[in-house]
């Protein structure tokens, strides 16, 4: 099974409220990623977990948090959603290997009102 | 600044015609290069990748791409497109070959039957 699953597929949130998105994979991949995709923009890498080590991009360091309780699951947490967080959030996973392929989930569309 | 540019946001071609989707990158060193495709309501899927060696790499479904160091480009080609190739195509680069991936904005391809 090479699928990456994301829940929920659609999420409606209110401004100022927290948001938690979930991703799972059963391929025993050591690295899991979160991207943000807005219309007409490139998918933007937010952070990734290599095993239990979290790496966050400098410009998103304070905006997103994540946890990885085990190898299969990874969450993306927004403490206080703003309108600018409305986007598609893509989860991916891969092995740490130069020729490794990233496997992507279908995404969670977050709308903040 | 490091960047990935896909200059064509939308491309429309007739079924059976040839196709070229353009990708240019700006990095201080030669990165690892990828093309991904996203079909409607699905996650991104890897089409092909380039690490070294023969500058022309073959991918799935008859796609190929050519790396040009002098032009800092990695253009995607297909000799004869099918209506099922209609999708969004993303070019991506990584300095390490894993973990830190950066994407272009994507090119939306429509194939007219």
XYZ file of C-alpha atoms in Angstrom:
226
model
C 0.000 0.000 0.000
C 1.650 3.207 -1.206
C -1.067 5.586 -0.146
C -0.808 8.557 2.145
C -4.049 9.401 3.874
C -5.172 12.770 5.093
C -8.038 13.647 7.373
C -10.240 15.469 7.013
C -10.430 16.172 3.291
C -12.223 19.443 3.941
C -12.020 21.599 7.042
C -13.925 24.735 7.909
C -12.513 26.821 10.738
C -13.288 30.124 12.392
C -10.772 32.903 12.711
C -8.895 32.600 15.971
C -9.734 28.929 16.488
C -7.237 26.077 16.437
C -6.952 23.624 13.575
C -5.446 20.146 13.603
C -4.837 18.184 10.429
C -3.863 14.529 10.358
C -1.735 12.499 7.979
C -0.892 8.823 7.994
C 1.196 6.381 5.972
C 1.891 2.684 6.303
C 5.032 2.496 4.165
C 7.372 2.827 7.153
C 8.817 6.008 5.711
C 11.190 7.848 7.995
C 10.364 11.314 6.689
C 6.978 13.045 6.562
C 6.341 16.497 5.109
C 3.697 19.189 5.175
C 3.189 21.627 2.311
C 0.809 24.534 1.900
C -0.681 25.116 -1.544
C -2.615 28.264 -2.437
C -4.209 28.921 -5.845
C -1.706 29.966 -8.493
C 1.178 29.412 -6.111
C 3.759 26.690 -5.757
C 3.381 24.119 -3.004
C 5.370 25.565 -0.134
C 7.272 23.306 2.227
C 6.238 24.154 5.790
C 8.083 21.538 7.780
C 9.192 17.929 7.785
C 9.897 15.239 10.320
C 12.883 13.005 9.879
C 12.163 10.229 12.352
C 11.432 12.235 15.513
C 13.335 15.353 14.485
C 11.218 18.277 13.370
C 12.600 20.691 10.785
C 10.625 23.864 10.153
C 11.181 26.425 7.453
C 12.390 29.766 8.807
C 9.445 31.824 7.586
C 6.815 29.459 8.959
C 8.543 28.632 12.200
C 6.077 30.381 14.462
C 2.922 29.765 12.449
C 2.736 25.991 12.390
C 3.417 23.235 14.839
C 3.570 19.521 14.276
C 3.813 16.272 16.124
C 4.679 12.744 15.158
C 3.596 10.349 17.882
C 4.751 7.341 15.884
C 6.264 6.496 12.524
C 2.904 6.339 10.759
C 1.196 9.534 11.887
C 1.970 13.207 11.615
C -0.198 16.189 12.476
C -0.137 19.838 11.506
C -1.414 22.260 14.115
C -2.440 25.873 13.781
C -2.945 27.481 17.154
C -5.062 30.411 15.999
C -6.284 30.320 12.426
C -6.273 33.481 10.360
C -7.788 34.126 6.957
C -4.337 33.726 5.408
C -4.260 30.080 6.438
C -6.974 29.175 3.942
C -5.233 26.799 1.547
C -4.759 23.184 0.526
C -2.449 21.332 2.891
C -0.501 18.466 1.376
C 1.146 15.719 3.345
C 3.887 13.554 1.865
C 6.275 10.874 3.007
C 9.506 9.331 1.774
C 12.567 7.404 2.800
C 15.763 9.309 3.453
C 17.588 8.277 0.326
C 18.819 10.309 -2.616
C 16.610 8.458 -5.076
C 13.611 8.289 -2.800
C 10.228 9.235 -4.144
C 7.850 11.427 -2.194
C 4.359 9.990 -1.919
C 1.622 12.568 -1.523
C -1.787 12.451 0.054
C -4.824 14.003 -1.658
C -4.690 17.065 0.565
C -6.918 18.794 3.103
C -8.663 21.937 1.950
C -8.819 24.371 4.849
C -11.181 27.318 4.680
C -10.971 29.894 7.434
C -13.956 32.190 7.894
C 17.455 33.833 -4.578
C 16.862 30.189 -5.312
C 13.748 29.538 -7.377
C 11.852 27.225 -9.695
C 10.003 28.807 -12.590
C 7.319 27.274 -14.755
C 6.558 30.106 -17.161
C 3.354 28.659 -18.582
C 0.444 28.601 -16.158
C -1.872 26.954 -18.696
C -1.249 24.942 -21.834
C -3.866 23.568 -24.216
C -3.018 21.044 -26.894
C -4.956 18.714 -29.160
C -4.889 14.998 -28.612
C -2.061 13.398 -30.544
C 0.042 16.544 -30.616
C 3.466 16.801 -29.058
C 3.992 18.561 -25.754
C 6.701 20.486 -23.975
C 6.277 21.944 -20.515
C 9.041 24.256 -19.405
C 10.892 24.425 -16.125
C 13.849 26.604 -15.184
C 15.637 26.653 -11.881
C 17.963 29.018 -10.166
C 20.324 27.367 -7.733
C 23.972 27.804 -6.954
C 24.658 24.137 -7.584
C 23.017 21.568 -9.814
C 20.053 20.254 -7.873
C 18.178 17.024 -8.127
C 15.220 17.529 -10.454
C 11.717 16.098 -10.517
C 8.443 16.307 -12.366
C 5.212 15.507 -10.563
C 1.675 15.282 -11.936
C -1.568 15.901 -10.109
C -4.757 14.491 -11.569
C -8.079 15.895 -10.347
C -8.868 14.992 -6.736
C -5.636 13.017 -6.367
C -2.284 13.571 -4.714
C 0.867 14.513 -6.594
C 2.545 11.561 -8.279
C 6.126 11.300 -9.448
C 6.574 11.240 -13.232
C 10.351 11.171 -13.411
C 13.520 12.359 -11.740
C 17.073 13.290 -12.648
C 20.142 12.928 -10.512
C 23.068 12.567 -12.895
C 24.202 10.909 -16.106
C 22.202 10.910 -19.327
C 20.471 14.306 -19.478
C 17.358 12.740 -21.009
C 15.367 10.730 -18.501
C 12.376 8.572 -19.178
C 9.307 8.543 -16.992
C 5.933 6.923 -16.824
C 3.243 7.074 -19.510
C 5.658 8.077 -22.285
C 6.937 11.238 -20.623
C 10.569 12.242 -20.757
C 12.539 15.264 -19.605
C 15.824 16.792 -20.626
C 18.244 18.429 -18.243
C 20.334 21.318 -19.525
C 23.008 22.634 -17.198
C 23.859 25.531 -19.476
C 20.230 26.673 -19.561
C 19.384 25.655 -15.989
C 16.358 23.910 -17.369
C 14.501 20.634 -17.040
C 11.767 20.595 -19.671
C 9.146 17.862 -19.820
C 8.152 16.345 -23.178
C 5.753 13.873 -24.645
C 5.577 12.881 -28.298
C 1.823 12.339 -28.467
C -0.564 13.402 -25.721
C -3.783 11.680 -24.746
C -6.869 13.290 -23.231
C -6.076 11.487 -19.978
C -2.868 13.516 -19.662
C -4.964 16.526 -18.675
C -3.654 17.444 -15.231
C -1.430 19.888 -13.390
C 2.301 19.314 -13.763
C 4.808 20.483 -11.185
C 8.545 20.812 -11.520
C 10.504 20.425 -8.290
C 14.122 20.621 -7.160
C 16.083 19.466 -4.179
C 19.683 20.156 -3.302
C 19.949 17.071 -1.171
C 17.803 14.774 -3.295
C 15.582 14.227 -0.333
C 13.876 16.222 2.393
C 14.104 19.811 1.117
C 11.942 19.969 -1.986
C 10.937 23.215 -3.695
C 8.223 23.353 -6.325
C 7.239 25.536 -9.235
C 3.727 26.971 -9.478
C 2.620 24.251 -11.841
C 1.340 24.129 -15.399
C -2.270 23.152 -15.997
C -2.472 21.014 -19.121
C -5.717 20.573 -21.039
C -5.804 18.060 -23.859
C -8.640 18.592 -26.309
C -10.006 15.323 -27.729
